[in-house]
Coordinates of C-alpha atoms in Angstrom, one line a residue:
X536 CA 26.2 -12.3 12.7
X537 CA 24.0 -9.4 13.3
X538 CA 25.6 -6.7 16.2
X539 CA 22.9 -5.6 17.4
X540 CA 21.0 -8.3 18.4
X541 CA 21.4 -8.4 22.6
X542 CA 23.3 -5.1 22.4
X543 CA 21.2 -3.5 24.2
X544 CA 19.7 -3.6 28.5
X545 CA 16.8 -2.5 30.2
X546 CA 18.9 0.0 32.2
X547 CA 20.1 2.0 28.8
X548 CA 18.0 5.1 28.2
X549 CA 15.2 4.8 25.7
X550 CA 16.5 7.4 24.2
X551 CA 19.8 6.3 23.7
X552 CA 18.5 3.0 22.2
X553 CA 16.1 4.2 19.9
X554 CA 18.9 6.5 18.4
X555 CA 21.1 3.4 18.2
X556 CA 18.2 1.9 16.3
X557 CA 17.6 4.7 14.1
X558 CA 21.0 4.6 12.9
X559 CA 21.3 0.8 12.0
X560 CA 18.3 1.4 10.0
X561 CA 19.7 4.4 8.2
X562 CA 16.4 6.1 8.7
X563 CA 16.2 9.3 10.0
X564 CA 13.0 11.1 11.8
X565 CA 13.0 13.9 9.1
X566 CA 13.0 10.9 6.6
X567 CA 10.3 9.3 8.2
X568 CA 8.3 12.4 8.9
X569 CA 8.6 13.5 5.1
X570 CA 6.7 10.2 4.0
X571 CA 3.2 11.0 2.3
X572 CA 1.6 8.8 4.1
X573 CA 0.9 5.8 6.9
X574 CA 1.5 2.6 4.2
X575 CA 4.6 4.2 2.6
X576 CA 6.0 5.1 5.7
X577 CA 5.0 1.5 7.6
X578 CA 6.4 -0.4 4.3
X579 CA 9.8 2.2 4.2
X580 CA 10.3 1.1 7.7
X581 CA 10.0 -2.6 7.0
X582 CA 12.7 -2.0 4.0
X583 CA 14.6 -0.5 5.8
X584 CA 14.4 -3.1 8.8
X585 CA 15.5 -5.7 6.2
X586 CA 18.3 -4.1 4.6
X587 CA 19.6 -4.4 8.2
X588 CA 18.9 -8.1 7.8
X589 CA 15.7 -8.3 10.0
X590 CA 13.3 -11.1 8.2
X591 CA 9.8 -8.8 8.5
X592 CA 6.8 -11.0 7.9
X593 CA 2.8 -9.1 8.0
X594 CA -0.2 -11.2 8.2
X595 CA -3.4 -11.1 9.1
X596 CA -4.3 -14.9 8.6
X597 CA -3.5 -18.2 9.4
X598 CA -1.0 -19.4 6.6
X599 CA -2.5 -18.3 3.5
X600 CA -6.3 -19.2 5.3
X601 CA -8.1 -15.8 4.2
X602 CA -11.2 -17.5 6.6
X603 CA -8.8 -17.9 9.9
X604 CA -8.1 -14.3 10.5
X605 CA -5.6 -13.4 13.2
X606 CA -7.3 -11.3 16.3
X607 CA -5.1 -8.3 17.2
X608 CA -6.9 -9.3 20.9
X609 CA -4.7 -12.2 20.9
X610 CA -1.7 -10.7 19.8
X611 CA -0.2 -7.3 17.4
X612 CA 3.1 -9.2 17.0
X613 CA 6.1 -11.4 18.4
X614 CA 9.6 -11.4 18.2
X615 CA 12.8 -14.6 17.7
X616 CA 15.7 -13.0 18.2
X617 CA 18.7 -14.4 16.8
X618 CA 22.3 -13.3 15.7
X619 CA 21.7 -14.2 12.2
X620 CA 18.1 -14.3 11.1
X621 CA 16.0 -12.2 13.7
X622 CA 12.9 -12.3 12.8
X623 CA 9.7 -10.2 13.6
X624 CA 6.1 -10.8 12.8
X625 CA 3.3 -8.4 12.7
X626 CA -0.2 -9.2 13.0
X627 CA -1.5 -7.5 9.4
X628 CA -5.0 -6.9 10.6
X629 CA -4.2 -3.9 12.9
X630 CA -4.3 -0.5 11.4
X631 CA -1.2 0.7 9.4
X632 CA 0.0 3.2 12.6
X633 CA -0.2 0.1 15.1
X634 CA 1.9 -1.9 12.7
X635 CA 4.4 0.6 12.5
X636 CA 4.8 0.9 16.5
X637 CA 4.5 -2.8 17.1
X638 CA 7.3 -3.4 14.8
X639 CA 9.1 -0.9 16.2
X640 CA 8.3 -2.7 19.6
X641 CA 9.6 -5.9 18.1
X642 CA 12.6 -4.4 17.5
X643 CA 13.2 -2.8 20.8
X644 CA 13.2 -7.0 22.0
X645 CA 15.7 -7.7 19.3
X646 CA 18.1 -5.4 21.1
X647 CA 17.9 -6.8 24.0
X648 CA 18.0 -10.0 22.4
X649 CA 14.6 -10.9 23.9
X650 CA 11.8 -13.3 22.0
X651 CA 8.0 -13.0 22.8
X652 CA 4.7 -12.6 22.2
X653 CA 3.4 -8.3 22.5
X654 CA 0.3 -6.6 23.0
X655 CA 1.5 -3.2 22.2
X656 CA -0.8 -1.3 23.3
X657 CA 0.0 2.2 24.2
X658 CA -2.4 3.4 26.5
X659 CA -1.7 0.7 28.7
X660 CA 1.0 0.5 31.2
X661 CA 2.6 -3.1 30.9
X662 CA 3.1 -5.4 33.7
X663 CA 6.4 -6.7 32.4
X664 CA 9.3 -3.9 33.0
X665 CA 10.9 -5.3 29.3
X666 CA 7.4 -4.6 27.8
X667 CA 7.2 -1.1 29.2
X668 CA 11.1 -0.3 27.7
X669 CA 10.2 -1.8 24.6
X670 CA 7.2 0.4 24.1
X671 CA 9.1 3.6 25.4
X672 CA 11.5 2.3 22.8
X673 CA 9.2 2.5 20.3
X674 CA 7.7 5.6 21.6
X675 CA 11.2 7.6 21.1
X676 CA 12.2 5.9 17.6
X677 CA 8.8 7.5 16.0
X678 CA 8.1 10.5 18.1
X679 CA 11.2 12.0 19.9
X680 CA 10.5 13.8 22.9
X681 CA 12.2 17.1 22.0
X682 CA 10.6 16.9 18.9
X683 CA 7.1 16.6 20.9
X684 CA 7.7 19.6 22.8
X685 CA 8.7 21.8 20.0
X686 CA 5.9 20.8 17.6
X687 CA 2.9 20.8 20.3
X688 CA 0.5 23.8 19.5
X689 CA -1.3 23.9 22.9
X690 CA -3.5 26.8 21.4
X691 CA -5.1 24.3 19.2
X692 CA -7.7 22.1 19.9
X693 CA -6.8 18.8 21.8
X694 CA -8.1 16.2 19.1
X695 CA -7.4 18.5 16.3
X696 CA -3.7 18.8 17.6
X697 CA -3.2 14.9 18.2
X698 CA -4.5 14.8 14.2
X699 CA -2.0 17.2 13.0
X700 CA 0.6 15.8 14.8
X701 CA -0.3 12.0 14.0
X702 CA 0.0 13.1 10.2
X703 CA 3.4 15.1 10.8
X704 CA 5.2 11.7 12.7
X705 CA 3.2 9.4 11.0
X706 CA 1.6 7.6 14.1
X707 CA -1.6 6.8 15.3
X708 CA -3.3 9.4 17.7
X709 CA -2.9 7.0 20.5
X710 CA 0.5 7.4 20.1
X711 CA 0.4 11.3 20.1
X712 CA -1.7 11.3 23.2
X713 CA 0.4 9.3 25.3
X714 CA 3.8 10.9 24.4
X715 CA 2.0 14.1 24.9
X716 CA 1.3 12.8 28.2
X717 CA 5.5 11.8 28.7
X718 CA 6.0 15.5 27.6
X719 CA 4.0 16.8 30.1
X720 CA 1.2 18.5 28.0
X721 CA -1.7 16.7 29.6
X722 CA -2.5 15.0 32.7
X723 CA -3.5 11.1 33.4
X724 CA -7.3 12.0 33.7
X725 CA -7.0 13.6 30.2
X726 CA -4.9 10.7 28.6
X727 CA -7.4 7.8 29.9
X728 CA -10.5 9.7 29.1
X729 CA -9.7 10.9 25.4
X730 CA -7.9 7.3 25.0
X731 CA -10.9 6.0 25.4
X732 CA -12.7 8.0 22.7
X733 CA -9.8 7.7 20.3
X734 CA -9.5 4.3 20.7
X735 CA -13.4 3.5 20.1
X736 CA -13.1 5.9 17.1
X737 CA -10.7 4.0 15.4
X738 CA -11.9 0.9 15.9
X739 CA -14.7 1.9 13.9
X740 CA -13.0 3.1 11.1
X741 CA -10.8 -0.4 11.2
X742 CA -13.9 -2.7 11.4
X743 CA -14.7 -1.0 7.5
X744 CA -12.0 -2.9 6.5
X745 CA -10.1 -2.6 2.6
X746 CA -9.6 -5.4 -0.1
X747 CA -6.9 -7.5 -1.8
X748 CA -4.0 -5.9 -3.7
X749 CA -0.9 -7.2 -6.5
X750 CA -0.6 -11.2 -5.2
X751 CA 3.3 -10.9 -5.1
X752 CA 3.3 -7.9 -3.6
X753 CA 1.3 -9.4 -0.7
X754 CA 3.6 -12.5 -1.1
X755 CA 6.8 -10.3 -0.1
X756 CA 4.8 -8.8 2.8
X757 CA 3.2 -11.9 4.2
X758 CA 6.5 -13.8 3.7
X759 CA 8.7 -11.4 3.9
X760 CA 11.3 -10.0 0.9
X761 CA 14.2 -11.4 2.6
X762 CA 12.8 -14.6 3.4
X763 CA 11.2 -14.8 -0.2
X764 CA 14.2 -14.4 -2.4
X765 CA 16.3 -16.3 -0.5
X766 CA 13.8 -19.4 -0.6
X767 CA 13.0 -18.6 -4.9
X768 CA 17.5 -18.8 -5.1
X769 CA 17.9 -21.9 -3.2
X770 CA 15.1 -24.0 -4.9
X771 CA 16.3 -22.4 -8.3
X772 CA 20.1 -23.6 -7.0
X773 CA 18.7 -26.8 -6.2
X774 CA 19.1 -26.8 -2.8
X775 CA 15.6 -26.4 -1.9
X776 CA 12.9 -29.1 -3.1
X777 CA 10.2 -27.0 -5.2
X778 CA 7.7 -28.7 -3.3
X779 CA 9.5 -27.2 0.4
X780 CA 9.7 -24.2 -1.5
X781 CA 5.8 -24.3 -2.2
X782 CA 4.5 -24.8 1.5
X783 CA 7.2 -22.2 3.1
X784 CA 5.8 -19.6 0.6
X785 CA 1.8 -20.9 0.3
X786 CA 1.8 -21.7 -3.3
X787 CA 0.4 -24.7 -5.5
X788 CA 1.3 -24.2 -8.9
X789 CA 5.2 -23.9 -10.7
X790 CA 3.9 -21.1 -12.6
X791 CA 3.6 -18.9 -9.4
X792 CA 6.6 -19.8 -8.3
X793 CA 8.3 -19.0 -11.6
X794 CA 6.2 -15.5 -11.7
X795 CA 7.1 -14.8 -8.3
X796 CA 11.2 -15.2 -8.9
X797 CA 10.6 -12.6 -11.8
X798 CA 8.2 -10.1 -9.6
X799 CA 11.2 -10.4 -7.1
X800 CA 14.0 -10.2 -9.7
X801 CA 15.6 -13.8 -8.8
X802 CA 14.4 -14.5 -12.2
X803 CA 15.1 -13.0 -15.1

């Protein structure tokens, strides 16, 4: 069984949890902030997740469906918490920066041992008081509040400060703008108003869209690593039947399943 599923109460600081988080994951904020970029930061987070033995699982369609697409309007991504296969979902069609918070969200519920569906959104203020920890949750894991303060530059530029800063923690602007708000920087008019314009602009930018990549290398995101080996060793053990093996993982043909237990080093 997993500890830190339910350790955690709404009435414990954000701050305190988030650290508590940090240090499951082994994962540092100088770690995270030295990553190149949003994907290897987003998919560092997710190994990192799973070496604590959180099953992480990004989509953005229905099954393996590339026509049903999941709408981030309906939901960025939910949450089954349990002591020994927690397991967290993230809807793959948001933006790399959203993914990251969402499933830092996610985790925040794991804590408290809490399962649901989330809208993380950041500019809004939740209705539900567990939604609103979880996000200030997330907020501290990825962009400490002392760390805020000592990094803002308020002789810059507004947007070109929120840029810099997005790059150095490896968030989304959003994300910037509102914990610049916590700090005190800015004021509610100014966090609504240039929400509004940040949130249109990337929107934009999203709707471009990017192509496919390596199969298995989607396959271990979609599914999830953890989840993946451990069905490719219990059908190779013969514990599994292949063909339970081929709708959990949304294949059709042996020699997938064969190429995927060698991609994931089941398989030798």
């Amino acid at each position: 069984e997993l500890d830190f599923v339910g350790s955690a109460t709404v009435k414990e600081t954000p701050k305190h949890v988030a650290e508590e988080m940090r240090q499951t994951l082994k994962l540092s904020v100088e770690e995270h902030r030295k990553s190149p970029n949003w994907t290897t930061a987003l998919r560092n987070l997710i190994d990192k997740a799973e070496d604590a033995g959180i099953l992480v699982m990004v989509s953005g369609v229905v099954g393996s469906n590339n026509r049903r697409r999941l709408d981030v309007e309906e939901f960025r991504g939910f949450a089954l918490a349990d002591n020994l296969a927690p397991l967290i979902v993230i809807n793959g069609t948001d933006s790399k920066s959203a993914q990251m918070f969402t499933l830092c969200h996610e985790m925040a519920h794991l804590w408290l041992g809490s399962s649901g569906v989330s809208d993380t959104d950041i500019g809004k203020i939740p209705e539900l008081d567990v939604e609103q920890w979880c996000n200030e949750v997330a907020a501290e894991f990825l962009v400490p509040l002392e760390h805020i303060r000592q990094e803002f530059d308020s002789d810059n530029v507004l947007e070109d400060e929120m840029e810099r800063l997005a790059r150095m923690f490896k968030v989304s602007t959003l994300v910037i703008l509102r914990r610049l708000f916590d700090a005190g920087f800015i004021n509610s008019d100014t966090l609504w108003n240039v929400y509004q314009e940040e949130l249109f602009s990337i929107r934009s930018v999203e709707q471009k869209g990017s192509g496919g990549g390596n199969y298995y290398r989607t396959l271990g995101a979609r599914t999830g690593k953890r989840f993946v080996s451990a069905v490719l060793t219990s059908t190779l053990e013969g514990q599994t039947l292949f063909q339970d093996a081929f709708r959990m993982l949304g294949m059709r043909k042996s020699s997938t399943f064969y190429n995927a237990a060698r991609e994931m080093g089941v398989l030798l």
